[in-house]
XYZ file of C-alpha atoms in Angstrom:
372
model
C -11.329 -26.742 -7.430
C -11.893 -23.943 -4.817
C -11.744 -26.425 -1.903
C -8.441 -27.760 -3.188
C -7.147 -24.248 -3.545
C -8.156 -23.233 0.046
C -6.468 -26.323 1.408
C -3.288 -25.661 -0.471
C -3.140 -22.010 0.595
C -3.907 -23.021 4.154
C -0.962 -25.510 4.174
C 1.360 -22.938 2.663
C 0.276 -20.430 5.283
C 0.915 -22.748 8.167
C 4.322 -23.758 6.574
C 5.256 -20.031 6.258
C 4.502 -19.417 9.880
C 6.605 -22.402 11.032
C 9.468 -21.454 8.730
C 9.237 -17.771 10.030
C 9.454 -18.950 13.647
C 12.645 -20.873 12.736
C 14.276 -18.096 10.826
C 13.353 -15.206 12.989
C 15.220 -16.635 16.024
C 18.519 -16.012 14.200
C 17.597 -12.996 12.201
C 18.022 -10.242 14.753
C 21.573 -10.795 16.106
C 24.383 -8.464 17.067
C 25.860 -6.610 14.060
C 23.239 -8.098 11.593
C 21.412 -6.398 8.744
C 17.849 -6.931 7.649
C 17.716 -6.514 3.918
C 14.038 -6.661 2.663
C 13.163 -9.279 0.058
C 10.867 -7.047 -1.925
C 11.154 -3.513 -0.583
C 13.788 -1.341 -2.084
C 13.443 1.712 0.139
C 14.744 0.589 3.604
C 16.998 -1.643 5.604
C 17.646 -2.188 9.288
C 21.010 -2.764 10.894
C 21.636 -3.881 14.403
C 24.544 -3.076 16.630
C 24.183 -4.079 20.085
C 21.254 -2.214 21.625
C 21.028 0.225 18.666
C 18.938 -0.235 15.514
C 19.735 1.950 12.634
C 16.817 2.416 10.169
C 17.981 3.750 6.803
C 15.668 5.015 3.983
C 16.825 5.572 0.458
C 15.266 8.348 -1.568
C 12.135 8.713 0.568
C 10.193 11.026 -1.781
C 9.401 11.322 -5.529
C 12.299 12.287 -7.736
C 14.737 12.199 -4.791
C 18.214 11.282 -5.967
C 21.057 10.004 -3.661
C 19.087 11.068 -0.565
C 19.551 8.915 2.543
C 17.588 9.325 5.807
C 18.654 7.448 8.981
C 17.132 6.971 12.444
C 18.763 5.499 15.456
C 16.692 3.527 17.810
C 17.840 2.514 21.289
C 16.415 0.078 23.872
C 18.264 1.926 26.646
C 18.079 5.417 25.186
C 21.834 5.906 25.725
C 23.082 6.501 22.270
C 19.961 6.322 20.013
C 17.790 9.369 19.224
C 14.530 7.388 19.670
C 13.919 5.378 22.757
C 12.047 2.169 21.988
C 9.595 0.552 22.254
C 7.551 3.700 21.566
C 4.290 4.045 23.542
C 2.520 6.655 21.477
C 2.454 7.914 17.791
C 0.714 10.050 15.358
C 0.031 8.892 11.741
C 0.007 11.374 8.913
C -1.175 8.685 6.538
C -3.848 6.036 6.972
C -1.586 3.585 5.291
C 0.483 3.500 8.468
C -2.616 2.231 10.427
C -2.802 -1.392 9.220
C 0.852 -1.990 9.838
C 0.598 -0.793 13.414
C -2.658 -2.723 13.832
C -1.099 -6.031 12.526
C 1.498 -5.930 15.302
C -1.137 -5.372 17.961
C -0.166 -1.738 18.723
C -3.283 0.100 17.489
C -3.712 1.505 20.940
C -0.458 3.519 20.536
C -2.113 5.781 17.947
C -3.166 9.067 19.522
C -3.555 11.274 16.463
C -4.280 10.877 12.714
C -4.507 13.147 9.659
C -8.253 13.030 8.652
C -9.160 10.162 10.959
C -12.775 10.405 9.720
C -11.746 8.701 6.509
C -9.932 5.895 8.281
C -11.397 2.436 7.473
C -10.041 0.829 10.688
C -12.873 0.358 13.062
C -10.926 0.853 16.222
C -9.611 4.191 14.941
C -13.154 5.320 13.847
C -14.630 4.417 17.173
C -11.889 6.088 19.264
C -12.157 9.242 16.957
C -15.954 9.294 17.497
C -15.324 8.949 21.320
C -12.807 11.811 21.401
C -9.991 9.510 22.148
C -7.984 10.136 18.990
C -7.350 13.633 17.570
C -7.482 14.974 14.043
C -4.195 16.699 13.895
C -4.601 18.264 10.369
C -2.725 17.648 7.125
C 0.684 18.439 5.959
C 1.027 22.326 5.733
C -2.213 22.746 7.771
C -1.006 20.568 10.782
C -2.382 21.651 14.136
C 1.022 21.957 15.956
C -0.584 23.023 19.237
C -2.702 19.874 19.297
C 0.241 17.735 18.446
C 2.341 19.175 21.276
C -0.484 18.394 23.672
C -0.528 14.794 22.582
C 3.228 14.409 23.291
C 3.757 11.578 20.853
C 6.864 9.516 20.991
C 7.051 9.528 17.196
C 5.097 11.139 14.297
C 5.070 8.889 11.270
C 5.201 10.981 8.154
C 5.796 10.821 4.388
C 6.911 13.183 1.719
C 5.562 13.314 -1.889
C 8.000 15.891 -3.200
C 10.979 17.705 -1.704
C 9.116 21.026 -1.904
C 6.420 19.976 0.570
C 8.647 18.899 3.369
C 8.532 22.210 5.253
C 6.244 20.761 7.926
C 8.859 18.086 8.818
C 11.380 20.731 9.575
C 8.914 22.579 11.743
C 7.934 19.442 13.675
C 11.631 18.808 14.366
C 12.281 22.505 15.301
C 9.589 22.352 18.130
C 11.160 19.238 19.631
C 8.957 16.542 18.008
C 10.432 13.378 16.555
C 9.141 12.865 12.912
C 9.957 9.668 11.088
C 9.472 9.180 7.329
C 7.739 6.234 5.733
C 8.086 5.723 2.033
C 6.090 2.571 1.227
C 4.107 4.337 -1.307
C 7.185 4.577 -3.627
C 7.634 0.792 -3.767
C 7.112 -0.771 -7.211
C 6.078 -4.221 -5.983
C 2.869 -4.933 -3.991
C 4.874 -7.043 -1.565
C 7.423 -4.332 -1.342
C 4.672 -1.966 0.061
C 3.599 -4.695 2.589
C 7.047 -5.376 3.752
C 7.308 -1.902 5.357
C 5.541 -3.532 8.322
C 8.971 -4.669 9.412
C 10.236 -1.099 9.271
C 7.307 0.113 11.320
C 7.665 -2.761 13.807
C 11.173 -1.810 14.698
C 9.885 1.205 16.713
C 7.864 -1.215 18.870
C 10.644 -3.875 19.041
C 8.385 -6.359 17.273
C 10.252 -7.333 14.138
C 9.755 -10.987 14.863
C 5.969 -10.676 14.735
C 6.094 -8.342 11.690
C 8.379 -10.766 9.709
C 6.081 -13.693 10.521
C 3.059 -11.774 9.334
C 4.825 -10.567 6.109
C 6.259 -14.012 5.300
C 2.721 -15.482 5.484
C 1.385 -12.728 3.151
C 4.205 -13.296 0.709
C 3.667 -17.066 0.627
C 0.064 -16.770 -0.242
C 0.720 -14.016 -2.750
C 3.261 -16.085 -4.516
C 1.097 -19.261 -4.495
C -1.720 -17.322 -6.121
C 0.644 -15.894 -8.603
C 1.692 -19.422 -9.655
C -1.996 -20.119 -10.613
C -1.903 -17.596 -13.459
C 1.827 -17.766 -14.372
C 1.426 -19.894 -17.447
C -2.074 -18.890 -18.672
C -2.252 -18.960 -22.488
C -4.612 -16.035 -22.715
C -3.556 -12.777 -21.059
C -6.378 -10.334 -21.524
C -5.536 -6.710 -22.410
C -6.099 -4.371 -19.360
C -6.372 -0.585 -19.183
C -6.399 1.558 -16.069
C -6.808 5.220 -15.009
C -9.416 7.888 -15.350
C -9.914 11.465 -16.638
C -9.441 14.387 -14.191
C -9.282 18.024 -15.026
C -9.008 17.495 -18.755
C -6.349 14.776 -18.705
C -6.295 11.045 -18.155
C -4.116 9.848 -15.284
C -2.695 6.354 -15.769
C -0.412 4.143 -13.575
C 3.075 3.807 -15.057
C 4.355 0.522 -16.642
C 6.763 0.070 -13.783
C 4.262 0.714 -11.027
C 3.008 -1.710 -8.382
C -0.335 -1.867 -10.244
C 1.377 -3.001 -13.378
C 2.967 -5.637 -11.423
C -0.394 -6.796 -9.917
C -1.936 -7.124 -13.427
C 1.062 -9.105 -14.681
C 0.941 -11.412 -11.547
C -2.848 -11.911 -12.073
C -2.309 -13.115 -15.611
C -3.228 -9.880 -17.460
C -1.437 -7.789 -20.158
C -1.273 -4.247 -19.088
C -1.614 -1.867 -22.013
C 1.105 0.450 -20.898
C 3.525 -2.215 -19.618
C 6.293 -0.662 -21.727
C 5.951 2.665 -20.073
C 9.061 3.424 -18.030
C 7.355 5.307 -15.223
C 6.599 3.887 -11.811
C 4.205 6.704 -10.927
C 0.897 7.879 -12.397
C 1.085 10.507 -15.083
C -1.230 12.343 -17.522
C -2.186 11.602 -21.126
C -4.593 13.238 -23.496
C -8.052 11.832 -24.202
C -7.408 11.311 -27.956
C -4.261 9.332 -27.244
C -6.110 7.202 -24.596
C -8.905 6.392 -27.019
C -6.414 5.222 -29.735
C -4.402 3.116 -27.261
C -7.312 1.420 -25.548
C -9.469 0.225 -28.501
C -8.562 -3.494 -27.751
C -8.716 -3.384 -23.996
C -10.866 -6.217 -22.595
C -10.925 -4.982 -18.994
C -10.766 -1.662 -17.389
C -9.493 -1.744 -13.799
C -9.357 1.385 -11.532
C -11.435 4.209 -12.820
C -11.432 6.911 -10.301
C -14.417 7.424 -7.942
C -17.142 6.144 -10.205
C -19.552 3.585 -8.727
C -21.442 2.874 -12.016
C -21.016 3.270 -15.766
C -23.270 6.364 -15.959
C -20.882 8.125 -13.488
C -17.957 7.053 -15.447
C -19.276 8.369 -18.742
C -19.991 11.793 -17.137
C -16.227 12.109 -16.532
C -15.686 12.254 -20.228
C -18.260 11.550 -23.014
C -15.696 9.901 -25.197
C -15.513 7.075 -22.694
C -18.494 5.503 -24.292
C -16.347 4.586 -27.296
C -13.921 2.573 -25.230
C -14.240 -1.115 -25.900
C -14.108 -2.360 -22.254
C -16.738 0.209 -21.376
C -19.100 -0.917 -24.168
C -18.689 -4.620 -23.288
C -19.135 -3.858 -19.485
C -15.681 -5.152 -18.491
C -15.209 -2.345 -15.925
C -14.100 -3.082 -12.403
C -13.291 -0.532 -9.774
C -11.370 -0.638 -6.639
C -13.981 1.057 -4.460
C -15.919 -1.740 -3.094
C -14.910 -0.752 0.499
C -15.576 2.957 0.838
C -16.890 4.476 4.100
C -19.403 7.303 4.461
C -16.576 9.926 4.695
C -15.110 8.747 1.410
C -12.229 6.799 2.694
C -11.320 3.912 0.429
C -9.962 0.760 2.309
C -8.092 -0.231 -0.813
C -5.541 2.444 0.060
C -5.409 1.582 3.637
C -5.845 -2.097 4.584
C -5.177 -3.004 1.050
C -1.526 -1.976 1.487
C -1.100 -4.942 3.788
C -3.339 -7.247 1.858
C -1.767 -7.557 -1.641
C -2.573 -11.324 -1.658
C -6.350 -10.480 -1.342
C -6.129 -7.834 -3.966
C -4.307 -10.359 -6.253
C -7.005 -12.887 -5.725
C -9.630 -10.395 -6.665
C -7.757 -9.689 -9.948
C -7.254 -13.264 -10.826
C -10.985 -13.904 -10.259
C -11.741 -10.814 -12.606
C -9.295 -11.788 -15.314
C -9.447 -15.588 -15.041
C -12.567 -16.772 -13.291
C -11.860 -20.238 -14.597
C -8.756 -20.435 -12.459
C -9.981 -19.000 -9.122
C -13.649 -19.392 -8.107
C -14.353 -16.911 -5.390
C -17.831 -16.275 -3.935
C -17.267 -12.556 -4.097
C -14.695 -9.919 -4.712
C -13.175 -8.132 -1.611
C -11.749 -4.843 -2.844
C -13.281 -4.589 -6.370
C -16.750 -4.372 -7.813
C -18.126 -4.577 -11.313
C -19.715 -1.458 -12.601
C -23.043 -1.579 -14.340
């Protein structure tokens, strides 16, 4: 079964690459628009030598907010000259996208590089070749100015914490927002590689990479599409007296559905994580078969220490707990939230293996581990 699956996926992967080569040749033409297949937050329009990148509502609870950037190959009319040669990343989620288009050497500064999972970034930081430029309101502006980056890739969680963006721009630095974290579909997050690649003039390579990821993801999705038994899945963990759970419209809920699971809070209308009381959690999760994503716990004892009432949860008692922290470095950086952004197909394979081991026989999990 596994050999057949590997061969099928390999064929689909090669077919995706060939199709991408044929389609990409005609995709970036004069006066054309790239509208993402899965991502909802951006699009790219092309007019001669100018690319206009437009982001819709780039932070949580933003309404009718549009941010645009003009990129120019000749720097005549655009506000950003491309391809860029150097950049700073305020989020480690930007790193795998830049790495996938072979531009990792352009990164000269990172917020908290010690937690980065990318080996090249870790090695260069240890060698003093990449700077730690601080974090949001505690940015080291003096260091950033010394680095002279062409672009600073940023993000905004809420409108109230965007003051540092204004300051960056006021001192002559070019900040550019990335809002992949708001996407509700796992492939929507990954598709932001095309947005990032526009700054390097490498959309063709990025589209080819993304199309291959999407093809494998969708082929895996088909394996569990018609399963008769969809096990009930819970998620989240207690923190500061409340439980934080992913909303029913979140990318995580989509992953569980695509893996052949039934997410307990699938009817919840939120796309972001939000708090619930312990008593409510206990009443809602009595029939959960699996518990996926449970904070920083590496074993069941650590999980129970978060909240003694956890021992009454069915999935805990039956040892059906799997956490997404199989790839955590010594500084606490979790690769699920870094490389995993660009590997939703591998995360989906893990989840299918967990929920339906009879469908997908993997030797081991990549991003998840079972807690004992």
